[in-house]
């Protein structure tokens, strides 16, 4: 009997001890969850650093702003950012670290199409939302439930260029594209959409990303006598093309892609940049926008914040991670950290007016932009001029 | 016809870029029997140096040229003293790998110093492109072709006419015998590096207005220069020169007449063919191995 009593006593002691300790354990697990961890993979060094570097800086700035405003639902946000150096293999190792070691809620990036495509299967399998900052249409077509992107697709850029050409009665074009994923995707869109706008591609050429001379290709295009030339690439190649066009005295309009929509291009191409027409996100021409443009205020604020924090001028590409971060923060709100809820909320994002344009995600559109996300500009005397629509 | 001339012009322009780089590589090989895979990076340093000294500091071009070449040659000397000489006892393959490592290091340092964006360098003369038979020729191309000729010619004279040049060749042929006849082989080695990296810098300065300068420009240029030197036959100066022009013209004709997508492939297939038919390169088939 006595034996039994002491057993009960021990039991009571054990239960009460657990009751005392439990809240502490519980509290500490709440403490651990009190930050929302968000992953970032950007090509902040290497050949695509002109994309990755401003994207990374923007994400850091946004996280700081969100935390300064009290975080999301009272929880602080923590960014874990890795550099993929433009290398798909490095992107894969970064995504594995984010998924398995850092256990992030969602991932923003990577910056380029090849690095994004390399990690898509991993996030799909782990069921973690990914918002890519890359342009390639293959990222969101066909639709993958967990993959979104904020950069305008090439599809839209080509449509914007062709619309302008149509208005200017240009029927025959020669194209010269860079021999990498960006150029190939552009070439596919240029050839694929030409018919819809009554345009024929009479000559197609390519150049290497580090080529120092493209006169041979341009001579060939010239002999096919097109009405205009479209060049698709990222710096410095298109600047070489622009210079060569002037040197060969080819007297037809040169169109470039949004890949060179930065002041750097004007600096590189110098006088040869004059008269070049290209599509760009609105951020490049914020000052020229109409005061009635709803995007103008958002752009001005982003520009001012970025300049204040990093003391360098904003680049057109950082906006991709700005929009990704804002939409993600909105989606996390009220989700309690549930990834499925975040994904559903992202997909339901409607009429979000961001730096890049107005986003309307749906179950069939994970890019959510229209050609209106681009404006057409002409380079005149070393600066941008808006083309009237 | 007009197109063919244009292809030749652009081929000769790119070709002489490869040629000046190949000449520097070949010169180092013929005096130290070492292939410097960081040569392209010294070319990049030359191009970046001219950006800083001429474009940013706005010093007069001749002064900027001399300063840049001197600074890069000094770096070449440091490279020889610190990295190559300390490992001199090892197999040649070790030294070659050291140069590969140096190229990665130099590229990284340049990225930190100058950033990742490319820089534009204005052409040396503001003349319009010259029109010959309906084909356009950029004045800067002429600068490059002339520079390549002068560099190769000067090195040629140095090796054939001066005692120091001959001593340098002697060191490469047989170091011990050269030492026995009183030639300081270490001085010769460092001198070879200084001259080679100096010519590399000069090449970088001349090509910068056409190629633009960026921290990662050296790799591809170094590789193409190496190909050119191989085509011509390593160790032969004029072979390297001709190899460079040939590679450039083949690339340009390949791009123009066949397909620009296959441009590099055409050039490299021809390189393989040439090396298959005469393994020593086009211009040094006579001697396969000295001593």
XYZ file of C-alpha atoms in Angstrom:
680
model
C 0.000 0.000 0.000
C 2.747 2.320 0.987
C 4.648 1.293 -2.117
C 1.669 2.222 -4.289
C 1.326 5.619 -2.666
C 4.886 6.592 -3.453
C 4.321 5.492 -7.065
C 1.403 7.856 -7.307
C 3.518 10.556 -5.735
C 6.240 10.069 -8.343
C 3.636 10.127 -11.094
C 2.171 13.387 -9.803
C 5.624 14.883 -9.525
C 6.448 13.821 -13.075
C 3.229 15.264 -14.486
C 3.625 18.557 -12.679
C 7.230 18.766 -13.765
C 6.139 18.293 -17.348
C 3.490 20.949 -16.951
C 6.104 23.368 -15.705
C 8.597 22.575 -18.432
C 6.151 22.283 -21.305
C 5.432 25.998 -21.687
C 9.158 26.657 -21.768
C 9.686 24.118 -24.533
C 6.626 25.429 -26.288
C 7.845 28.987 -25.964
C 11.228 28.154 -27.335
C 9.715 26.482 -30.374
C 7.558 29.563 -30.894
C 10.703 31.669 -30.561
C 12.330 29.660 -33.339
C 9.334 30.123 -35.591
C 9.043 33.810 -34.867
C 11.115 34.672 -37.916
C 9.894 33.914 -41.401
C 12.882 32.656 -43.345
C 12.871 33.525 -47.031
C 15.510 32.229 -49.392
C 17.181 34.182 -52.171
C 19.325 32.853 -55.013
C 20.824 35.528 -57.232
C 23.634 35.586 -59.782
C 25.247 38.407 -57.854
C 28.667 37.704 -59.367
C 29.617 36.304 -62.758
C 28.340 37.191 -66.206
C 24.752 37.873 -65.091
C 25.761 40.047 -62.155
C 24.141 43.069 -63.784
C 20.865 41.267 -63.008
C 21.732 39.483 -59.791
C 23.512 42.264 -57.956
C 20.664 44.833 -57.959
C 18.175 42.029 -57.275
C 20.074 40.915 -54.215
C 20.476 44.479 -52.956
C 16.773 45.134 -53.500
C 15.772 42.026 -51.584
C 17.996 43.017 -48.647
C 16.505 46.502 -48.693
C 12.944 45.173 -48.809
C 13.505 42.787 -45.909
C 14.909 45.664 -43.887
C 11.861 47.798 -44.714
C 9.411 45.033 -43.841
C 11.124 44.427 -40.508
C 11.260 48.140 -39.728
C 7.502 48.226 -40.252
C 7.036 45.419 -37.725
C 7.490 42.377 -39.940
C 4.712 40.210 -41.336
C 1.899 39.486 -38.842
C 4.265 40.582 -36.100
C 6.951 38.122 -37.172
C 10.338 39.278 -38.353
C 11.545 38.260 -41.796
C 14.982 36.783 -42.274
C 16.578 36.541 -45.720
C 19.032 33.766 -46.514
C 20.727 34.694 -49.788
C 23.143 32.605 -51.842
C 25.128 33.521 -54.947
C 24.677 31.184 -57.924
C 27.346 32.965 -60.023
C 25.307 32.358 -63.174
C 26.093 28.659 -62.876
C 23.163 26.174 -62.868
C 25.197 23.711 -60.774
C 25.769 26.359 -58.089
C 22.064 27.232 -58.191
C 21.200 23.587 -57.509
C 23.512 23.385 -54.499
C 22.082 26.688 -53.227
C 18.497 25.464 -53.542
C 19.332 22.283 -51.664
C 20.850 24.283 -48.847
C 17.778 26.525 -48.697
C 15.315 23.618 -48.749
C 17.020 21.210 -46.382
C 19.336 23.212 -44.148
C 17.682 26.606 -43.876
C 14.090 25.335 -44.258
C 12.875 28.479 -45.951
C 9.203 29.305 -46.524
C 9.710 30.454 -50.097
C 12.513 31.334 -52.509
C 13.097 34.424 -54.659
C 15.330 34.137 -57.736
C 17.455 33.002 -59.507
C 18.259 35.762 -61.958
C 18.627 33.896 -65.250
C 16.595 31.353 -67.175
C 19.196 28.533 -67.116
C 19.761 28.823 -63.357
C 16.008 28.943 -62.727
C 15.212 25.936 -64.893
C 17.927 23.983 -63.085
C 16.179 24.285 -59.713
C 12.503 24.158 -60.731
C 12.186 20.412 -60.118
C 13.638 20.721 -56.617
C 11.117 23.300 -55.412
C 8.276 21.421 -57.090
C 9.245 18.266 -55.220
C 9.757 20.046 -51.901
C 6.557 22.065 -52.431
C 8.137 25.433 -51.686
C 6.966 28.504 -53.627
C 9.564 29.983 -55.992
C 9.357 33.440 -57.570
C 11.958 33.647 -60.304
C 13.429 36.939 -61.558
C 14.307 35.516 -64.992
C 12.715 36.332 -68.335
C 12.485 32.944 -70.100
C 8.972 31.908 -71.004
C 9.804 28.242 -70.325
C 9.790 28.962 -66.596
C 6.047 29.439 -66.335
C 4.895 27.711 -69.512
C 3.755 25.048 -69.034
C 2.478 26.073 -65.603
C 4.207 24.527 -62.616
C 2.099 24.912 -59.458
C 4.917 26.208 -57.224
C 6.803 28.370 -59.719
C 6.044 32.033 -60.425
C 8.065 34.788 -62.067
C 8.102 38.572 -62.046
C 10.293 39.442 -65.059
C 8.498 40.223 -68.302
C 8.673 37.297 -70.739
C 10.448 37.684 -74.067
C 7.055 37.018 -75.549
C 5.848 40.424 -74.344
C 9.018 42.242 -75.426
C 8.775 40.853 -78.943
C 5.091 41.756 -79.094
C 5.907 45.312 -78.026
C 8.628 45.644 -80.702
C 6.446 44.172 -83.446
C 3.576 46.487 -82.557
C 5.872 49.488 -83.068
C 7.165 48.050 -86.334
C 3.642 47.490 -87.574
C 2.807 51.127 -86.910
C 5.921 52.139 -88.882
C 5.136 49.862 -91.790
C 8.172 47.640 -91.403
C 7.627 44.338 -93.227
C 11.009 42.627 -93.604
C 13.515 42.284 -90.783
C 16.928 40.751 -90.257
C 17.652 39.395 -86.797
C 20.952 38.909 -84.997
C 20.803 37.091 -81.683
C 23.365 36.160 -79.065
C 24.270 32.472 -78.886
C 23.019 31.770 -75.368
C 19.704 30.982 -73.654
C 18.566 34.623 -73.740
C 19.274 34.983 -77.465
C 17.814 31.608 -78.387
C 14.595 32.347 -76.548
C 14.410 35.754 -78.221
C 15.032 34.220 -81.642
C 12.245 31.686 -81.100
C 9.807 34.438 -80.176
C 10.922 36.748 -83.004
C 10.409 34.046 -85.615
C 7.317 32.596 -83.971
C 5.367 35.848 -83.653
C 6.458 37.493 -86.928
C 3.529 36.145 -88.915
C 0.942 37.526 -86.482
C 2.194 41.030 -87.244
C 2.667 40.571 -90.995
C 6.453 40.612 -90.692
C 8.919 38.274 -92.404
C 12.353 37.448 -91.037
C 14.562 37.562 -94.144
C 17.885 36.782 -92.510
C 18.837 35.341 -89.117
C 22.333 35.468 -87.678
C 23.951 34.912 -84.306
C 27.005 36.114 -82.402
C 28.981 34.803 -79.430
C 28.528 36.497 -76.038
C 32.167 37.626 -76.089
C 32.515 38.337 -79.804
C 34.521 41.425 -80.650
C 33.241 41.895 -84.164
C 29.936 41.197 -85.911
C 30.526 42.877 -89.272
C 30.460 39.550 -91.129
C 26.958 38.763 -89.839
C 25.726 42.302 -90.449
C 27.096 42.309 -93.996
C 25.049 39.195 -94.654
C 21.944 40.808 -93.175
C 22.560 43.957 -95.206
C 22.678 41.983 -98.439
C 19.211 40.570 -97.688
C 17.988 44.215 -97.662
C 15.556 44.185 -94.720
C 13.586 47.228 -93.490
C 15.024 46.955 -89.981
C 17.413 44.905 -87.863
C 16.564 43.415 -84.485
C 19.434 42.553 -82.166
C 18.772 40.321 -79.158
C 21.410 40.093 -76.456
C 22.880 41.473 -73.255
C 25.947 43.697 -72.827
C 28.500 43.997 -74.298
C 27.588 42.156 -77.537
C 24.713 44.438 -78.623
C 26.969 47.481 -78.208
C 29.414 45.877 -80.638
C 26.502 45.264 -83.031
C 25.407 48.902 -82.706
C 28.936 50.158 -83.442
C 29.348 47.803 -86.395
C 26.026 48.898 -87.892
C 27.292 52.493 -87.884
C 30.703 51.495 -89.239
C 29.164 49.568 -92.117
C 26.890 52.563 -92.773
C 23.785 50.403 -92.705
C 21.029 52.950 -92.963
C 18.018 51.127 -91.517
C 16.580 51.290 -87.988
C 18.175 49.065 -85.362
C 15.950 47.584 -82.654
C 17.403 46.114 -79.484
C 15.910 43.946 -76.768
C 15.082 44.899 -73.174
C 18.310 43.044 -72.296
C 20.302 46.234 -72.891
C 17.834 48.643 -71.284
C 20.371 50.318 -69.004
C 22.484 53.487 -69.110
C 25.516 51.199 -69.410
C 24.481 50.347 -72.960
C 24.462 53.995 -74.014
C 27.879 54.419 -72.422
C 29.267 51.375 -74.239
C 27.775 52.084 -77.643
C 28.457 55.836 -77.475
C 27.324 57.715 -80.579
C 26.313 54.445 -82.192
C 23.418 54.211 -79.716
C 21.634 57.136 -81.347
C 18.359 56.187 -82.985
C 18.159 52.702 -81.482
C 14.642 51.684 -80.460
C 14.005 49.208 -77.665
C 11.377 48.024 -75.208
C 12.041 48.637 -71.521
C 10.363 48.419 -68.173
C 9.041 51.760 -67.026
C 11.684 52.183 -64.326
C 14.225 53.409 -66.859
C 12.043 56.345 -67.837
C 10.276 57.174 -64.571
C 10.907 60.888 -65.017
C 9.389 60.890 -68.493
C 6.195 59.150 -67.425
C 2.950 61.030 -67.297
C 2.033 62.236 -63.800
C -1.246 60.371 -64.220
C 0.598 57.051 -64.593
C -0.305 54.987 -61.523
C 3.096 53.335 -61.546
C 5.050 56.568 -61.330
C 4.766 56.960 -57.541
C 5.827 53.370 -56.871
C 8.834 53.766 -59.143
C 9.878 57.060 -57.583
C 9.735 55.606 -54.084
C 11.770 52.545 -55.077
C 14.357 54.721 -56.795
C 14.676 57.068 -53.835
C 14.936 54.236 -51.295
C 17.538 52.393 -53.330
C 19.620 55.480 -53.871
C 19.434 56.366 -50.176
C 20.532 52.920 -49.051
C 23.228 52.011 -51.569
C 24.148 55.432 -52.930
C 24.062 54.158 -56.509
C 21.457 54.666 -59.163
C 18.732 52.098 -59.418
C 19.000 49.492 -62.155
C 16.033 48.345 -64.201
C 16.457 44.785 -63.038
C 16.221 45.093 -59.260
C 12.487 45.689 -59.665
C 11.971 41.983 -60.326
C 12.947 41.077 -56.792
C 11.084 44.124 -55.440
C 7.828 42.852 -56.892
C 8.601 39.278 -55.870
C 9.252 40.366 -52.289
C 6.139 42.539 -51.999
C 3.834 39.907 -53.450
C 5.407 37.220 -51.314
C 5.037 39.319 -48.164
C 1.360 39.865 -49.045
C 0.894 36.149 -49.572
C 2.577 35.227 -46.288
C 0.252 37.569 -44.407
C -2.259 35.428 -42.554
C -0.787 32.154 -43.776
C 0.843 31.359 -40.437
C 3.824 30.044 -42.350
C 1.901 27.362 -44.252
C 3.532 26.907 -47.666
C 0.384 25.632 -49.375
C -1.513 28.705 -48.149
C 1.286 30.990 -49.384
C 1.173 29.361 -52.803
C -2.605 29.711 -53.048
C -2.437 33.331 -51.939
C 0.272 34.077 -54.518
C -1.765 32.520 -57.274
C -4.728 34.640 -56.204
C -2.698 37.899 -56.455
C -4.741 40.345 -58.523
C -4.132 43.913 -59.606
C -0.878 44.283 -57.737
C 0.756 47.390 -59.193
C 4.506 46.940 -58.897
C 7.741 48.254 -60.312
C 7.579 45.970 -63.341
C 3.886 46.399 -64.126
C 0.453 45.253 -63.057
C 0.423 41.614 -61.975
C -2.639 39.404 -62.261
C -1.695 35.848 -61.359
C -4.109 33.003 -61.984
C -4.081 29.220 -62.151
C -3.178 29.500 -65.841
C -0.800 32.492 -65.681
C 2.138 32.571 -63.287
C 3.731 35.639 -64.863
C 0.638 37.807 -64.794
C 1.883 40.664 -66.997
C 0.678 42.099 -70.320
C 2.714 43.864 -73.083
C 1.788 47.095 -71.262
C 4.577 46.260 -68.816
C 6.881 47.543 -71.571
C 7.198 50.992 -73.014
C 9.064 51.612 -76.268
C 11.907 54.111 -76.081
C 14.341 55.610 -78.553
C 17.884 56.615 -77.652
C 18.545 60.226 -78.629
C 21.672 62.217 -77.752
C 22.686 59.812 -75.041
C 19.345 59.631 -73.283
C 15.965 57.915 -73.537
C 12.934 59.346 -75.298
C 9.505 57.799 -74.979
C 7.952 56.731 -78.260
C 4.327 57.690 -78.471
C 2.115 54.627 -78.566
C 32.225 40.274 -104.092
C 31.666 43.292 -101.906
C 30.603 40.969 -99.116
C 33.700 38.811 -99.477
C 35.912 41.881 -99.073
C 33.920 42.876 -95.984
C 34.372 39.387 -94.517
C 38.093 39.603 -95.190
C 38.324 43.007 -93.513
C 36.538 41.881 -90.405
C 38.540 38.647 -90.432
C 41.809 40.542 -90.593
C 40.709 42.817 -87.743
C 39.809 39.965 -85.397
C 42.744 37.996 -86.752
C 45.270 40.661 -85.843
C 43.792 40.771 -82.333
C 44.496 37.043 -82.044
C 47.877 37.582 -83.675
C 49.208 40.129 -81.160
C 48.139 37.859 -78.314
C 49.656 34.800 -79.975
C 52.939 36.643 -80.519
C 53.288 37.327 -76.780
C 52.492 33.717 -75.907
C 54.843 32.368 -78.508
C 57.639 34.692 -77.425
C 57.454 33.446 -73.853
C 57.394 29.863 -75.047
C 60.466 30.249 -77.191
C 62.468 31.692 -74.306
C 61.202 29.686 -71.321
C 59.419 26.684 -72.884
C 56.428 27.622 -70.772
C 52.866 28.219 -71.921
C 51.376 31.019 -69.890
C 47.646 30.436 -69.669
C 47.216 33.693 -67.787
C 48.444 35.651 -70.822
C 44.865 36.602 -71.689
C 44.532 38.125 -68.217
C 47.568 40.326 -68.788
C 45.904 41.471 -72.005
C 42.826 42.269 -69.912
C 44.988 44.194 -67.415
C 46.336 46.256 -70.306
C 42.822 47.060 -71.511
C 41.663 47.880 -67.980
C 44.782 49.935 -67.292
C 44.113 52.149 -70.304
C 40.525 52.611 -69.089
C 41.789 53.884 -65.745
C 44.776 55.903 -66.877
C 43.546 57.306 -70.191
C 39.761 57.419 -69.917
C 39.326 58.106 -66.185
C 42.493 60.000 -65.236
C 42.562 61.697 -68.666
C 46.337 61.536 -69.115
C 47.592 61.923 -72.711
C 47.413 58.693 -74.705
C 51.182 58.097 -75.250
C 51.901 58.593 -71.548
C 48.973 56.392 -70.564
C 50.236 53.749 -72.970
C 53.723 53.725 -71.472
C 52.427 53.750 -67.893
C 50.027 50.890 -68.528
C 52.587 48.718 -70.279
C 55.136 49.423 -67.532
C 52.656 48.610 -64.764
C 51.529 45.373 -66.374
C 55.110 44.334 -67.159
C 55.926 44.962 -63.502
C 53.069 42.670 -62.537
C 54.460 40.096 -64.950
C 57.803 40.384 -63.174
C 56.167 39.924 -59.779
C 54.313 36.918 -61.146
C 57.583 35.338 -62.289
C 59.424 36.068 -59.043
C 56.650 35.051 -56.671
C 54.877 32.203 -58.394
C 57.018 30.735 -61.167
C 60.547 30.911 -59.768
C 59.598 29.484 -56.388
C 58.234 26.416 -58.156
C 61.009 26.145 -60.707
C 62.215 22.736 -59.533
C 58.919 21.127 -60.438
C 57.700 19.573 -63.660
C 56.691 21.971 -66.461
C 53.093 20.805 -66.045
C 53.114 22.222 -62.491
C 54.207 25.581 -63.824
C 51.478 25.517 -66.465
C 48.901 24.823 -63.770
C 50.322 27.714 -61.733
C 49.626 29.999 -64.708
C 46.049 28.693 -64.885
C 45.672 29.505 -61.192
C 47.163 32.948 -61.761
C 44.595 33.641 -64.468
C 41.737 32.892 -62.071
C 43.348 35.063 -59.391
C 43.940 37.997 -61.741
C 40.389 37.779 -63.050
C 39.026 37.831 -59.512
C 41.193 40.759 -58.464
C 40.196 42.702 -61.591
C 36.544 42.041 -60.825
C 36.987 43.515 -57.353
C 38.944 46.539 -58.586
C 36.979 47.461 -61.718
C 33.621 45.842 -61.043
C 31.652 43.544 -63.281
C 30.445 45.971 -65.921
C 32.304 46.366 -69.204
C 33.942 49.712 -70.037
C 33.997 51.451 -73.350
C 37.232 52.941 -74.690
C 37.099 55.559 -77.483
C 39.054 54.781 -80.677
C 42.511 56.357 -80.952
C 41.509 58.462 -83.929
C 38.096 59.930 -84.599
C 38.148 59.178 -88.336
C 35.114 57.682 -89.991
C 35.344 54.156 -91.269
C 37.211 53.944 -94.555
C 35.396 52.594 -97.584
C 37.291 50.330 -99.963
C 35.400 48.698 -102.854
C 32.137 49.159 -100.983
C 33.415 47.487 -97.834
C 34.005 49.423 -94.623
C 37.227 49.308 -92.637
C 37.483 50.747 -89.135
C 40.593 52.891 -88.552
C 41.235 51.112 -85.241
C 41.716 47.868 -87.213
C 44.624 49.476 -88.987
C 46.109 50.432 -85.620
C 45.829 46.832 -84.477
C 47.344 45.361 -87.642
C 50.231 47.825 -87.519
C 50.746 47.238 -83.793
C 50.831 43.481 -84.346
C 53.415 43.904 -87.085
C 55.609 46.220 -85.024
C 55.458 44.006 -81.928
C 56.288 40.848 -83.850
C 59.016 42.656 -85.793
C 60.584 44.108 -82.663
C 60.630 40.768 -80.886
C 62.049 39.138 -83.993
C 64.893 41.650 -84.140
C 65.466 41.312 -80.410
C 65.933 37.549 -80.689
C 68.044 37.595 -83.845
C 70.128 40.742 -83.459
C 70.820 41.386 -79.779
C 73.055 39.435 -77.462
C 70.424 39.435 -74.720
C 67.874 37.991 -77.124
C 70.227 35.253 -78.230
C 71.118 34.497 -74.631
C 67.441 34.148 -73.880
C 66.960 31.585 -76.622
C 70.061 29.774 -75.407
C 68.531 29.476 -71.937
C 65.434 27.894 -73.365
C 67.376 25.426 -75.490
C 69.627 24.192 -72.701
C 69.683 25.917 -69.380
C 72.756 24.176 -68.019
C 74.871 24.819 -71.108
C 73.779 28.442 -71.093
C 74.702 28.709 -67.423
C 78.114 27.167 -68.130
C 78.779 29.795 -70.750
C 77.960 32.500 -68.256
C 74.368 33.408 -69.075
C 72.331 34.285 -65.954
C 69.293 32.131 -66.676
C 67.191 33.592 -63.870
C 67.567 37.119 -65.221
C 66.686 35.861 -68.676
C 63.548 34.164 -67.351
C 62.312 37.274 -65.605
C 63.115 39.382 -68.661
C 61.107 37.027 -70.864
C 58.124 37.447 -68.557
C 58.475 41.212 -68.544
C 58.578 41.396 -72.350
C 55.766 38.904 -72.828
C 53.346 40.502 -70.360
C 54.329 43.942 -71.661
C 53.373 42.971 -75.213
C 50.203 41.446 -73.805
C 49.351 44.784 -72.200
C 50.099 46.616 -75.445
C 47.771 44.205 -77.250
C 45.060 44.892 -74.684
C 45.428 48.643 -75.148
C 45.108 48.448 -78.927
C 42.108 46.146 -78.959
C 40.176 47.851 -76.140
C 38.351 50.351 -78.423
C 37.019 47.455 -80.510
C 36.350 44.788 -77.894
C 35.530 47.028 -74.892
C 37.209 46.050 -71.661
C 35.730 43.889 -68.954
C 37.284 41.758 -66.221
C 36.398 38.521 -68.009
C 37.568 39.435 -71.511
C 40.932 37.707 -71.104
C 39.843 34.080 -71.015
C 38.432 33.823 -74.534
C 41.132 36.050 -76.016
C 43.862 33.999 -74.342
C 42.326 30.815 -75.664
C 41.985 32.103 -79.209
C 45.539 33.459 -79.033
C 46.713 30.041 -77.885
C 44.908 28.408 -80.833
C 46.532 30.878 -83.189
C 49.953 30.107 -81.744
C 49.267 26.383 -82.121
C 48.213 26.762 -85.747
C 51.357 28.675 -86.541
C 53.566 26.377 -84.508
C 54.485 27.237 -80.930
C 57.727 29.074 -80.633
C 57.596 30.567 -84.096
C 56.872 34.304 -83.937
C 55.758 34.803 -87.522
C 53.955 31.485 -87.356
C 51.930 32.788 -84.428
C 51.258 35.987 -86.332
C 50.093 34.179 -89.458
C 48.117 31.715 -87.348
C 46.214 34.581 -85.736
C 45.289 36.208 -89.038
C 44.328 32.832 -90.490
C 42.073 31.996 -87.537
C 40.359 35.394 -87.744
C 39.768 35.173 -91.490
C 38.473 31.604 -91.244
C 36.056 32.596 -88.492
C 34.757 35.534 -90.450
C 34.407 33.640 -93.733
C 32.758 30.777 -91.849
C 30.287 33.167 -90.254
C 29.576 34.978 -93.504
C 29.466 32.174 -96.040
C 28.211 29.227 -93.995
C 26.540 30.148 -90.708
C 27.311 32.474 -87.845
C 26.035 29.839 -85.419
C 28.835 27.545 -86.539
C 31.506 30.254 -86.531
C 33.595 28.931 -83.659
C 33.003 25.336 -84.675
C 34.369 25.953 -88.180
C 37.486 27.626 -86.823
C 38.167 24.886 -84.319
C 37.534 22.053 -86.792
C 40.114 23.636 -89.076
C 42.492 23.923 -86.145
C 42.102 20.202 -85.473
C 42.636 19.402 -89.151
C 45.771 21.509 -89.334
C 47.191 19.930 -86.196
C 46.300 16.479 -87.522
C 48.059 17.040 -90.821
C 51.113 18.841 -89.443
C 51.277 18.401 -85.657
C 54.032 20.964 -85.197
C 51.886 23.729 -86.663
C 52.105 25.288 -90.101
C 55.412 27.051 -89.704
C 57.649 24.955 -87.500
C 57.309 21.529 -89.052
C 61.077 21.305 -89.547
C 62.046 21.013 -85.895
C 59.830 18.834 -83.768
C 62.069 18.954 -80.702
C 65.131 21.007 -80.064
C 67.885 18.927 -78.508
